[in-house]
Amino acid sequence: MVERDSTATARDWRAAVLADVIRRPAVAGAPNRLGWPGYDGRPALWWGTGPVEGVDAVVAVWDFAVNGGSFGEADAGAFADAAAAAVAGRLPLVSLVRSGGTRLQEGVAGLVGLARVSLALAEVAAAGLPHVAVSDQPTTGGMWVTVGSRADLRCAVLGATVGFAGPRVVAAVTGEAPPAGASHTAAAAHAAGLVDAAVAPAAVASWLRRALDAVAVPARVLPAARTPDRPARTDADGDRAGIADNSRADASQARSGPAPARGGWEQVLAARTGQRRHAGDILDGLFPAGVDLTGPDRTVRARVGRLAGTPVTDGEHSADGELSAGGEPGAGGLGPRAVGVALAAERGGAPGPAGYRLLVRAAGLASRLGLPLVTLVDTPGAECGPAAEAGGIAAEIGAAMAEVLGCASPTLSVIVGEGGSGGALAACCTDVVLMSPDSYVTALSPEGTATTLRISVEQAADTAGLRPSDLVSLGFADGVLTPRDTGPPGLAHRVTEVLTELTMRDSDVRLRQRRAKWSTGLGGFL
């Protein structure tokens, strides 16, 4: 996301954002270990607590007026204190960075502060708390390495210099300055997928508001409405009873509906050419007020925020500020928070190594913050070819599969179209797998299978057991969405309903059930 300036506001956005933050006393300055003449060891970083855009947080702020915001021993101590306060108070940590990097007057004594930052942020992550960073003018060196580029949600301010080595350092070391605008800018960092948003100064507050709303409050899935034919059951023996049985009932309903029975090849053609929404559009509809997680491979998209079209509880404000009574949907009503991934975002998209790294990041964030993970799968398979091989596509698919399988939160995948081979499987090793009527999953594309087995493409598809009904019978999928469920309101309700049932289960039982499914092989037959 790149947002342009809507007003003449310059970089005074900080004053408004920090208006209600209570500043903590400054730490002592760093000693002059190197005997630098006239050295001022005052810290450039201060921290405080208070509401940021309506969300209580701990805020770490770099003051560029103090030694160019350079980071040294005292700053490392202040940052560690801020991180510890976030953990103790169960609050998000917000970093507002303006720093040229390590304070060179302290030499290695200043440099090792970066390790202290990394350890402090590891404690924040281990506590299941979010870290949100805004990289302002400038953010370079160690502060980009440890803070700006590695936060859970990352924003850069348009016009800021952002990068590892500043342009002057690049010119001094290499003998050639980087091309103007091609790198070392907020816009270039966003284009490369290094930050999730590049926004004008006047838009920072708006981005922070949405980012903190997306991740600051612990996940809470709202109770779903119960009907007599859809009971919620939890089987301590590891049988995936409640959701699986309910989904199979829907599968029978879908198969007995007006849609004609298809052969395998017809099913593939329906997934490839039928009239349906792209997974990226579905992602936007499910998370209308969320914030994006961005990577360099735009084939894959990810977003974190509240699910749409679901009830808000008594006393909870909806998106437009109105109260909804009795837990009924209100105008703009938004529901529980989750992390969503579209793989691939556009029909026919083949994710590359960087796309699977974004899936790893999204699944890891969901696991750390206790947010459910929802994957929308629509890919004929991962990218292949020399560039993908050199980029480690196989290892990245494996890493993504392991992250999804190991996610501590409830997980749900919806196959909305194509599901080709391991490239698709990496995103659907989840607690529950649902399929749209126009979807399929296969071990290899019909074309690849036909070439390998020396049979026709049609025969390869017709004998692959790839249709939704086949995959339910085999035990791979838990159900088929009904036509009612494939539209935006219906799908949001169904996703929330499934996540509710998963969240209500004992987490150890749920994780044991997931492992049992994916570690013992499928038990069904056609």
Short mmCIF file of C-alpha atoms in Angstrom, two decimals:
data_model
loop_
_atom_site.label_atom_id
_atom_site.label_comp_id
_atom_site.label_asym_id
_atom_site.label_seq_id
_atom_site.Cartn_x
_atom_site.Cartn_y
_atom_site.Cartn_z
CA MET A 1 0.00 0.00 0.00
CA VAL A 2 1.32 3.43 -0.97
CA GLU A 3 -0.67 6.40 0.36
CA ARG A 4 -0.16 9.96 -0.84
CA ASP A 5 -0.22 13.10 1.26
CA SER A 6 -3.73 14.56 1.53
CA THR A 7 -2.73 17.71 3.41
CA ALA A 8 0.21 20.05 3.76
CA THR A 9 1.13 18.40 7.06
CA ALA A 10 4.87 17.73 7.27
CA ARG A 11 6.60 15.52 9.82
CA ASP A 12 4.74 16.91 12.80
CA TRP A 13 2.58 13.75 12.69
CA ARG A 14 4.61 12.52 15.63
CA ALA A 15 3.30 15.22 17.95
CA ALA A 16 -0.30 14.17 17.35
CA VAL A 17 0.44 10.44 17.64
CA LEU A 18 2.39 10.94 20.89
CA ALA A 19 0.08 13.54 22.45
CA ASP A 20 -1.18 11.22 25.22
CA VAL A 21 1.97 9.15 25.73
CA ILE A 22 3.60 9.56 29.16
CA ARG A 23 7.34 9.81 28.77
CA ARG A 24 9.49 7.76 31.14
CA PRO A 25 12.60 9.30 32.71
CA ALA A 26 15.69 9.17 30.55
CA VAL A 27 18.37 6.60 31.27
CA ALA A 28 21.91 7.66 32.12
CA GLY A 29 24.18 8.56 29.23
CA ALA A 30 26.82 6.19 27.89
CA PRO A 31 30.43 6.43 29.11
CA ASN A 32 33.06 7.87 26.78
CA ARG A 33 34.90 4.56 26.38
CA LEU A 34 36.97 5.68 23.38
CA GLY A 35 37.91 9.08 24.82
CA TRP A 36 36.17 10.92 22.00
CA PRO A 37 36.76 14.69 22.42
CA GLY A 38 33.68 16.43 23.77
CA TYR A 39 31.52 13.34 23.38
CA ASP A 40 27.87 13.70 24.41
CA GLY A 41 26.63 10.28 25.54
CA ARG A 42 22.99 11.26 25.99
CA PRO A 43 20.56 8.67 24.61
CA ALA A 44 18.73 9.56 21.41
CA LEU A 45 15.92 7.16 22.28
CA TRP A 46 13.16 7.74 24.79
CA TRP A 47 10.15 5.63 25.57
CA GLY A 48 6.78 5.96 27.24
CA THR A 49 3.35 4.45 27.65
CA GLY A 50 -0.11 5.59 26.71
CA PRO A 51 -2.73 5.45 23.98
CA VAL A 52 -1.57 5.55 20.36
CA GLU A 53 -4.53 6.15 18.07
CA GLY A 54 -6.80 4.84 20.79
CA VAL A 55 -4.80 1.70 21.64
CA ASP A 56 -2.71 1.47 24.81
CA ALA A 57 0.90 0.78 23.87
CA VAL A 58 4.55 1.15 24.78
CA VAL A 59 6.29 3.52 22.39
CA ALA A 60 10.02 3.77 21.61
CA VAL A 61 10.91 7.08 19.93
CA TRP A 62 14.16 8.11 18.27
CA ASP A 63 15.03 11.82 18.60
CA PHE A 64 17.00 12.86 15.52
CA ALA A 65 18.04 16.09 17.21
CA VAL A 66 20.33 14.05 19.51
CA ASN A 67 23.34 12.91 17.52
CA GLY A 68 21.21 12.21 14.46
CA GLY A 69 19.24 9.59 16.32
CA SER A 70 22.34 7.39 16.40
CA PHE A 71 22.05 4.27 18.55
CA GLY A 72 24.50 3.47 21.31
CA GLU A 73 24.83 1.80 24.70
CA ALA A 74 22.34 4.00 26.51
CA ASP A 75 19.82 3.70 23.69
CA ALA A 76 20.06 -0.09 23.81
CA GLY A 77 19.31 0.01 27.51
CA ALA A 78 16.30 2.28 26.96
CA PHE A 79 14.95 0.05 24.21
CA ALA A 80 15.36 -3.04 26.36
CA ASP A 81 13.43 -1.27 29.13
CA ALA A 82 10.64 -0.40 26.69
CA ALA A 83 10.40 -3.99 25.48
CA ALA A 84 10.32 -5.26 29.07
CA ALA A 85 7.51 -2.82 29.89
CA ALA A 86 5.54 -4.06 26.90
CA VAL A 87 5.89 -7.65 28.10
CA ALA A 88 5.02 -6.78 31.69
CA GLY A 89 1.95 -4.77 30.68
CA ARG A 90 0.84 -7.12 27.86
CA LEU A 91 0.94 -4.16 25.48
CA PRO A 92 2.01 -3.77 21.84
CA LEU A 93 5.39 -2.17 21.21
CA VAL A 94 5.48 0.70 18.71
CA SER A 95 8.83 1.90 17.34
CA LEU A 96 9.06 5.33 15.67
CA VAL A 97 12.51 5.28 14.09
CA ARG A 98 14.67 8.18 12.89
CA SER A 99 18.27 7.07 13.04
CA GLY A 100 21.39 6.96 10.92
CA GLY A 101 22.42 3.76 12.66
CA THR A 102 25.03 2.84 15.26
CA ARG A 103 26.66 5.67 17.21
CA LEU A 104 30.17 5.59 15.77
CA GLN A 105 31.71 7.58 18.64
CA GLU A 106 31.14 4.47 20.78
CA GLY A 107 32.67 1.99 18.34
CA VAL A 108 32.00 -1.67 19.03
CA ALA A 109 30.47 -0.78 22.41
CA GLY A 110 27.66 0.87 20.48
CA LEU A 111 27.48 -1.85 17.84
CA VAL A 112 26.76 -4.64 20.31
CA GLY A 113 23.59 -2.80 21.32
CA LEU A 114 22.03 -4.31 18.19
CA ALA A 115 22.25 -7.76 19.72
CA ARG A 116 20.53 -6.42 22.81
CA VAL A 117 17.71 -5.09 20.62
CA SER A 118 17.32 -8.46 18.91
CA LEU A 119 17.07 -10.26 22.25
CA ALA A 120 14.58 -7.73 23.61
CA LEU A 121 12.36 -8.13 20.55
CA ALA A 122 12.59 -11.90 20.87
CA GLU A 123 11.10 -11.54 24.37
CA VAL A 124 8.25 -9.45 22.96
CA ALA A 125 7.58 -12.09 20.32
CA ALA A 126 7.78 -14.94 22.82
CA ALA A 127 5.14 -13.18 24.93
CA GLY A 128 2.77 -13.19 21.96
CA LEU A 129 2.82 -9.40 21.62
CA PRO A 130 3.01 -7.39 18.39
CA HIS A 131 5.78 -5.02 17.34
CA VAL A 132 4.80 -2.25 14.94
CA ALA A 133 7.47 0.00 13.40
CA VAL A 134 7.41 3.23 11.40
CA SER A 135 10.65 4.06 9.57
CA ASP A 136 10.98 7.82 9.14
CA GLN A 137 13.68 10.06 7.68
CA PRO A 138 16.23 8.53 7.89
CA THR A 139 16.24 4.85 8.92
CA THR A 140 19.49 3.17 8.03
CA GLY A 141 22.16 0.86 9.38
CA GLY A 142 21.50 -1.17 12.50
CA MET A 143 18.08 0.37 13.15
CA TRP A 144 16.85 -0.81 9.77
CA VAL A 145 18.50 -4.21 10.37
CA THR A 146 17.04 -4.90 13.80
CA VAL A 147 13.89 -2.74 14.09
CA GLY A 148 12.45 -1.28 10.89
CA SER A 149 12.85 -4.29 8.62
CA ARG A 150 11.85 -6.98 11.13
CA ALA A 151 8.78 -5.66 12.90
CA ASP A 152 5.55 -7.64 12.71
CA LEU A 153 3.97 -4.76 10.80
CA ARG A 154 6.24 -2.35 8.92
CA CYS A 155 5.58 1.11 7.56
CA ALA A 156 7.93 3.63 5.94
CA VAL A 157 7.27 7.35 5.48
CA LEU A 158 7.38 8.60 1.91
CA GLY A 159 10.39 10.82 1.36
CA ALA A 160 12.49 8.97 3.94
CA THR A 161 15.87 7.41 3.25
CA VAL A 162 15.47 3.74 4.15
CA GLY A 163 18.12 1.08 3.74
CA PHE A 164 21.03 -0.85 5.16
CA ALA A 165 23.88 1.47 4.19
CA GLY A 166 23.04 5.11 3.58
CA PRO A 167 23.63 6.49 0.07
CA ARG A 168 26.74 8.42 1.16
CA VAL A 169 28.21 5.29 2.73
CA VAL A 170 27.45 3.31 -0.42
CA ALA A 171 29.26 5.92 -2.51
CA ALA A 172 32.25 5.97 -0.15
CA VAL A 173 32.57 2.18 -0.04
CA THR A 174 31.79 1.27 -3.65
CA GLY A 175 32.86 4.45 -5.40
CA GLU A 176 29.43 4.91 -6.93
CA ALA A 177 26.27 6.38 -5.47
CA PRO A 178 23.06 4.36 -5.85
CA PRO A 179 20.74 5.57 -8.62
CA ALA A 180 18.42 8.26 -7.34
CA GLY A 181 15.04 6.82 -6.36
CA ALA A 182 15.92 3.27 -7.39
CA SER A 183 16.81 2.20 -3.87
CA HIS A 184 17.24 3.54 -0.33
CA THR A 185 13.80 5.16 -0.29
CA ALA A 186 10.53 4.32 1.40
CA ALA A 187 8.86 3.81 -1.97
CA ALA A 188 11.67 1.53 -3.16
CA ALA A 189 11.49 -0.50 0.06
CA HIS A 190 7.76 -1.00 -0.46
CA ALA A 191 8.21 -1.95 -4.11
CA ALA A 192 10.74 -4.56 -3.02
CA GLY A 193 8.37 -5.96 -0.40
CA LEU A 194 10.57 -4.86 2.51
CA VAL A 195 7.84 -2.82 4.21
CA ASP A 196 4.11 -3.40 4.26
CA ALA A 197 3.16 0.20 3.49
CA ALA A 198 4.75 3.43 2.30
CA VAL A 199 2.64 6.39 3.41
CA ALA A 200 2.84 10.15 3.42
CA PRO A 201 3.50 11.82 6.78
CA ALA A 202 -0.12 12.85 7.12
CA ALA A 203 -1.26 9.24 6.63
CA VAL A 204 0.96 7.64 9.30
CA ALA A 205 -1.63 8.04 12.06
CA SER A 206 -4.29 6.36 9.93
CA TRP A 207 -2.00 3.43 9.18
CA LEU A 208 -1.07 3.07 12.85
CA ARG A 209 -4.74 3.09 13.82
CA ARG A 210 -5.55 0.23 11.46
CA ALA A 211 -2.37 -1.69 12.28
CA LEU A 212 -2.90 -1.56 16.03
CA ASP A 213 -6.57 -2.41 15.71
CA ALA A 214 -5.57 -5.44 13.63
CA VAL A 215 -3.14 -6.95 16.13
CA ALA A 216 -3.26 -5.26 19.52
CA VAL A 217 -6.12 -7.10 21.20
CA PRO A 218 -5.89 -10.86 21.85
CA ALA A 219 -7.87 -12.95 19.39
CA ARG A 220 -11.49 -13.54 20.36
CA VAL A 221 -13.73 -15.63 18.14
CA LEU A 222 -17.40 -14.90 18.67
CA PRO A 223 -19.90 -17.70 19.36
CA ALA A 224 -21.63 -18.95 16.24
CA ALA A 225 -25.35 -19.49 16.01
CA ARG A 226 -26.35 -23.10 16.58
CA THR A 227 -28.95 -24.99 14.62
CA PRO A 228 -30.38 -28.43 15.42
CA ASP A 229 -28.74 -30.05 12.39
CA ARG A 230 -25.33 -28.50 13.06
CA PRO A 231 -24.25 -29.40 16.61
CA ALA A 232 -20.84 -28.49 17.93
CA ARG A 233 -18.97 -31.52 19.31
CA THR A 234 -15.47 -32.00 20.55
CA ASP A 235 -14.16 -35.54 20.58
CA ALA A 236 -11.29 -35.99 23.03
CA ASP A 237 -10.30 -39.18 21.22
CA GLY A 238 -9.04 -37.13 18.28
CA ASP A 239 -11.94 -37.67 15.87
CA ARG A 240 -12.56 -34.37 14.07
CA ALA A 241 -16.24 -34.78 14.81
CA GLY A 242 -18.10 -31.50 14.92
CA ILE A 243 -16.65 -29.66 11.96
CA ALA A 244 -16.01 -32.67 9.77
CA ASP A 245 -19.55 -34.05 10.15
CA ASN A 246 -21.12 -30.64 9.59
CA SER A 247 -18.99 -30.02 6.53
CA ARG A 248 -19.80 -33.41 5.07
CA ALA A 249 -23.49 -32.63 5.49
CA ASP A 250 -22.88 -29.51 3.43
CA ALA A 251 -20.95 -31.60 0.91
CA SER A 252 -23.96 -33.86 0.43
CA GLN A 253 -26.19 -30.82 0.05
CA ALA A 254 -23.83 -29.35 -2.54
CA ARG A 255 -23.64 -32.60 -4.51
CA SER A 256 -27.42 -32.97 -4.52
CA GLY A 257 -27.96 -29.41 -5.70
CA PRO A 258 -28.65 -28.19 -9.24
CA ALA A 259 -25.00 -28.27 -10.35
CA PRO A 260 -24.46 -31.22 -12.75
CA ALA A 261 -21.98 -33.92 -11.85
CA ARG A 262 -18.66 -33.33 -13.56
CA GLY A 263 -15.85 -35.50 -14.69
CA GLY A 264 -12.33 -34.73 -13.50
CA TRP A 265 -11.30 -32.79 -16.59
CA GLU A 266 -14.54 -30.80 -16.51
CA GLN A 267 -13.80 -29.96 -12.89
CA VAL A 268 -10.34 -28.67 -13.83
CA LEU A 269 -11.78 -26.52 -16.61
CA ALA A 270 -14.41 -25.14 -14.22
CA ALA A 271 -11.67 -24.14 -11.78
CA ARG A 272 -9.58 -22.55 -14.50
CA THR A 273 -12.20 -20.78 -16.57
CA GLY A 274 -15.41 -20.63 -14.52
CA GLN A 275 -16.89 -17.38 -13.30
CA ARG A 276 -15.62 -16.84 -9.77
CA ARG A 277 -13.72 -14.31 -7.71
CA HIS A 278 -9.93 -14.20 -7.46
CA ALA A 279 -8.50 -15.24 -4.10
CA GLY A 280 -7.11 -11.73 -3.64
CA ASP A 281 -10.60 -10.26 -4.00
CA ILE A 282 -11.92 -12.77 -1.49
CA LEU A 283 -9.13 -11.80 0.91
CA ASP A 284 -10.09 -8.13 0.64
CA GLY A 285 -13.73 -9.00 1.27
CA LEU A 286 -12.93 -11.09 4.33
CA PHE A 287 -10.61 -8.44 5.84
CA PRO A 288 -11.96 -5.08 4.60
CA ALA A 289 -10.31 -2.98 7.32
CA GLY A 290 -7.14 -5.03 7.68
CA VAL A 291 -3.54 -4.16 6.94
CA ASP A 292 -1.39 -5.94 4.40
CA LEU A 293 1.71 -8.00 4.98
CA THR A 294 3.82 -7.42 1.90
CA GLY A 295 6.57 -9.38 0.18
CA PRO A 296 8.43 -9.03 -3.11
CA ASP A 297 6.35 -11.74 -4.83
CA ARG A 298 2.95 -10.13 -5.35
CA THR A 299 1.56 -13.48 -6.51
CA VAL A 300 0.88 -14.09 -2.82
CA ARG A 301 -0.96 -11.63 -0.59
CA ALA A 302 -1.48 -11.61 3.15
CA ARG A 303 -3.58 -9.46 5.45
CA VAL A 304 -4.28 -9.21 9.19
CA GLY A 305 -7.36 -7.68 10.76
CA ARG A 306 -10.97 -8.28 11.66
CA LEU A 307 -13.18 -10.56 9.64
CA ALA A 308 -16.10 -8.93 7.87
CA GLY A 309 -19.80 -9.51 8.01
CA THR A 310 -19.83 -11.07 11.45
CA PRO A 311 -21.58 -9.94 14.63
CA VAL A 312 -20.10 -7.54 17.14
CA THR A 313 -20.78 -8.18 20.80
CA ASP A 314 -22.81 -6.04 23.17
CA GLY A 315 -20.97 -2.80 23.87
CA GLU A 316 -18.38 -3.30 21.13
CA HIS A 317 -18.11 -0.57 18.53
CA SER A 318 -18.43 -1.39 14.87
CA ALA A 319 -16.08 0.06 12.26
CA ASP A 320 -18.13 3.24 11.80
CA GLY A 321 -18.44 3.91 15.53
CA GLU A 322 -22.02 2.69 16.00
CA LEU A 323 -22.89 0.30 18.81
CA SER A 324 -24.51 -2.96 17.85
CA ALA A 325 -27.08 -4.32 20.29
CA GLY A 326 -27.53 -7.93 21.23
CA GLY A 327 -24.63 -9.24 19.18
CA GLU A 328 -26.46 -8.68 15.90
CA PRO A 329 -24.56 -7.46 12.84
CA GLY A 330 -24.32 -3.72 12.83
CA ALA A 331 -23.55 -1.29 10.03
CA GLY A 332 -19.98 -2.00 9.17
CA GLY A 333 -19.90 -4.67 11.91
CA LEU A 334 -16.58 -6.45 12.12
CA GLY A 335 -15.74 -9.65 13.92
CA PRO A 336 -12.78 -11.57 15.31
CA ARG A 337 -9.22 -10.89 14.26
CA ALA A 338 -7.36 -13.33 12.04
CA VAL A 339 -4.51 -13.56 9.54
CA GLY A 340 -5.40 -14.33 5.94
CA VAL A 341 -3.26 -15.46 3.00
CA ALA A 342 -4.24 -15.67 -0.68
CA LEU A 343 -2.04 -18.18 -2.51
CA ALA A 344 -2.27 -17.18 -5.27
CA ALA A 345 -4.00 -13.82 -5.31
CA GLU A 346 -4.81 -13.93 -9.04
CA ARG A 347 -6.10 -16.89 -11.01
CA GLY A 348 -3.30 -18.97 -12.52
CA GLY A 349 -0.63 -17.45 -10.28
CA ALA A 350 2.40 -19.61 -9.54
CA PRO A 351 4.10 -18.46 -6.31
CA GLY A 352 7.88 -18.25 -6.21
CA PRO A 353 10.28 -18.58 -3.28
CA ALA A 354 9.45 -15.14 -1.92
CA GLY A 355 5.73 -15.94 -2.03
CA TYR A 356 6.22 -18.91 0.26
CA ARG A 357 8.37 -16.79 2.57
CA LEU A 358 5.38 -14.47 2.96
CA LEU A 359 3.23 -17.48 3.88
CA VAL A 360 5.85 -18.41 6.50
CA ARG A 361 5.74 -14.88 7.90
CA ALA A 362 1.93 -14.80 8.02
CA ALA A 363 1.62 -18.22 9.66
CA GLY A 364 4.33 -17.34 12.17
CA LEU A 365 2.60 -14.08 13.06
CA ALA A 366 -0.72 -15.88 13.56
CA SER A 367 0.95 -18.43 15.80
CA ARG A 368 2.78 -15.87 17.95
CA LEU A 369 -0.18 -13.56 18.42
CA GLY A 370 -2.76 -16.31 18.91
CA LEU A 371 -4.72 -15.29 15.80
CA PRO A 372 -6.47 -17.85 13.59
CA LEU A 373 -4.92 -18.45 10.16
CA VAL A 374 -7.12 -18.57 7.05
CA THR A 375 -5.57 -19.57 3.71
CA LEU A 376 -7.28 -19.13 0.35
CA VAL A 377 -5.74 -21.52 -2.17
CA ASP A 378 -5.97 -21.04 -5.92
CA THR A 379 -2.79 -22.02 -7.74
CA PRO A 380 -1.95 -24.59 -10.41
CA GLY A 381 1.31 -25.07 -8.53
CA ALA A 382 4.48 -23.33 -7.50
CA GLU A 383 6.76 -21.52 -9.92
CA CYS A 384 9.18 -23.80 -11.71
CA GLY A 385 12.19 -23.13 -13.90
CA PRO A 386 15.82 -22.12 -13.40
CA ALA A 387 15.17 -18.90 -11.48
CA ALA A 388 12.85 -20.61 -9.01
CA GLU A 389 15.25 -23.50 -8.55
CA ALA A 390 18.16 -21.16 -7.91
CA GLY A 391 15.98 -19.26 -5.45
CA GLY A 392 15.39 -22.38 -3.41
CA ILE A 393 11.73 -22.96 -4.27
CA ALA A 394 11.71 -26.50 -2.87
CA ALA A 395 13.12 -25.48 0.50
CA GLU A 396 10.75 -22.50 0.74
CA ILE A 397 7.70 -24.68 0.03
CA GLY A 398 8.88 -27.10 2.71
CA ALA A 399 9.45 -24.29 5.19
CA ALA A 400 5.97 -22.89 4.54
CA MET A 401 4.37 -26.31 4.95
CA ALA A 402 6.17 -26.80 8.26
CA GLU A 403 5.08 -23.36 9.52
CA VAL A 404 1.43 -23.97 8.65
CA LEU A 405 1.48 -27.42 10.22
CA GLY A 406 3.11 -26.02 13.35
CA CYS A 407 0.91 -22.94 13.74
CA ALA A 408 -0.37 -22.93 17.33
CA SER A 409 -3.59 -21.12 16.38
CA PRO A 410 -6.70 -22.55 14.72
CA THR A 411 -6.13 -22.96 10.98
CA LEU A 412 -8.58 -23.15 8.08
CA SER A 413 -7.94 -23.44 4.36
CA VAL A 414 -10.46 -22.82 1.61
CA ILE A 415 -9.61 -24.18 -1.84
CA VAL A 416 -11.32 -21.60 -4.02
CA GLY A 417 -10.05 -22.82 -7.40
CA GLU A 418 -6.97 -24.73 -8.43
CA GLY A 419 -4.93 -26.76 -5.96
CA GLY A 420 -1.85 -28.00 -7.73
CA SER A 421 0.66 -30.32 -6.05
CA GLY A 422 2.90 -29.43 -3.11
CA GLY A 423 2.76 -25.74 -4.00
CA ALA A 424 -0.89 -25.75 -2.94
CA LEU A 425 -0.55 -28.32 -0.17
CA ALA A 426 1.85 -26.04 1.72
CA ALA A 427 -1.08 -23.69 2.41
CA CYS A 428 -3.75 -26.28 3.23
CA CYS A 429 -2.19 -28.54 5.88
CA THR A 430 -4.74 -27.05 8.25
CA ASP A 431 -7.20 -28.08 10.94
CA VAL A 432 -10.06 -27.84 8.47
CA VAL A 433 -10.04 -27.93 4.66
CA LEU A 434 -13.08 -26.66 2.76
CA MET A 435 -13.53 -26.68 -1.00
CA SER A 436 -15.60 -24.51 -3.30
CA PRO A 437 -17.82 -26.28 -5.86
CA ASP A 438 -15.44 -25.15 -8.65
CA SER A 439 -12.19 -26.31 -7.08
CA TYR A 440 -9.86 -29.27 -7.28
CA VAL A 441 -6.66 -30.59 -5.69
CA THR A 442 -4.26 -32.93 -7.45
CA ALA A 443 -0.82 -34.40 -6.88
CA LEU A 444 0.38 -32.97 -10.20
CA SER A 445 -1.30 -30.97 -12.93
CA PRO A 446 -3.21 -33.08 -15.46
CA GLU A 447 -0.73 -31.99 -18.11
CA GLY A 448 2.22 -33.05 -15.97
CA THR A 449 0.54 -36.32 -15.04
CA ALA A 450 -0.29 -37.07 -18.69
CA THR A 451 3.33 -36.51 -19.69
CA THR A 452 4.66 -38.65 -16.86
CA LEU A 453 2.23 -41.57 -17.31
CA ARG A 454 1.93 -41.26 -21.11
CA ILE A 455 -1.84 -40.92 -21.08
CA SER A 456 -4.23 -38.23 -22.29
CA VAL A 457 -4.80 -35.09 -20.24
CA GLU A 458 -8.48 -35.93 -19.93
CA GLN A 459 -7.71 -39.43 -18.63
CA ALA A 460 -5.16 -38.02 -16.19
CA ALA A 461 -7.77 -35.68 -14.72
CA ASP A 462 -10.66 -38.16 -14.74
CA THR A 463 -8.69 -40.77 -12.79
CA ALA A 464 -6.97 -38.43 -10.31
CA GLY A 465 -9.69 -38.24 -7.64
CA LEU A 466 -9.41 -34.48 -7.72
CA ARG A 467 -13.05 -33.36 -7.46
CA PRO A 468 -14.39 -31.91 -4.19
CA SER A 469 -16.63 -34.94 -3.63
CA ASP A 470 -13.65 -37.25 -4.23
CA LEU A 471 -11.49 -35.36 -1.77
CA VAL A 472 -14.16 -35.51 0.94
CA SER A 473 -14.50 -39.26 0.38
CA LEU A 474 -10.73 -39.73 0.58
CA GLY A 475 -10.59 -37.78 3.84
CA PHE A 476 -8.49 -34.89 2.52
CA ALA A 477 -11.23 -32.27 2.61
CA ASP A 478 -13.74 -31.75 5.41
CA GLY A 479 -16.53 -30.34 3.29
CA VAL A 480 -17.73 -28.52 0.20
CA LEU A 481 -19.10 -25.00 0.38
CA THR A 482 -22.70 -24.57 -0.66
CA PRO A 483 -23.60 -21.87 -3.20
CA ARG A 484 -24.82 -19.79 -0.24
CA ASP A 485 -21.37 -19.98 1.31
CA THR A 486 -19.40 -18.83 -1.74
CA GLY A 487 -20.71 -15.25 -1.75
CA PRO A 488 -18.98 -12.57 0.37
CA PRO A 489 -21.41 -12.52 3.37
CA GLY A 490 -21.91 -16.27 3.37
CA LEU A 491 -18.21 -17.07 3.20
CA ALA A 492 -17.35 -14.65 6.00
CA HIS A 493 -20.03 -16.23 8.18
CA ARG A 494 -18.87 -19.74 7.37
CA VAL A 495 -15.23 -18.91 8.07
CA THR A 496 -16.17 -17.35 11.40
CA GLU A 497 -18.35 -20.32 12.26
CA VAL A 498 -15.53 -22.81 11.62
CA LEU A 499 -12.98 -20.72 13.49
CA THR A 500 -15.39 -20.42 16.40
CA GLU A 501 -15.72 -24.18 16.68
CA LEU A 502 -11.96 -24.64 16.43
CA THR A 503 -11.24 -21.97 19.04
CA MET A 504 -13.73 -23.49 21.48
CA ARG A 505 -11.79 -26.75 21.45
CA ASP A 506 -9.01 -27.50 23.86
CA SER A 507 -5.87 -26.39 22.03
CA ASP A 508 -3.94 -29.55 22.87
CA VAL A 509 -6.76 -31.70 21.51
CA ARG A 510 -7.00 -29.57 18.39
CA LEU A 511 -3.28 -29.75 17.69
CA ARG A 512 -3.30 -33.48 18.32
CA GLN A 513 -6.15 -33.90 15.84
CA ARG A 514 -4.27 -31.87 13.24
CA ARG A 515 -1.16 -33.97 13.68
CA ALA A 516 -3.18 -37.19 13.50
CA LYS A 517 -4.72 -36.19 10.17
CA TRP A 518 -1.50 -35.13 8.48
CA SER A 519 0.82 -37.75 9.96
CA THR A 520 -1.16 -40.96 9.40
CA GLY A 521 -2.28 -40.71 5.79
CA LEU A 522 -5.77 -40.58 4.33
CA GLY A 523 -8.20 -43.33 5.27
CA GLY A 524 -10.89 -43.06 2.59
CA PHE A 525 -11.56 -44.65 -0.80
CA LEU A 526 -13.49 -43.65 -3.90
#
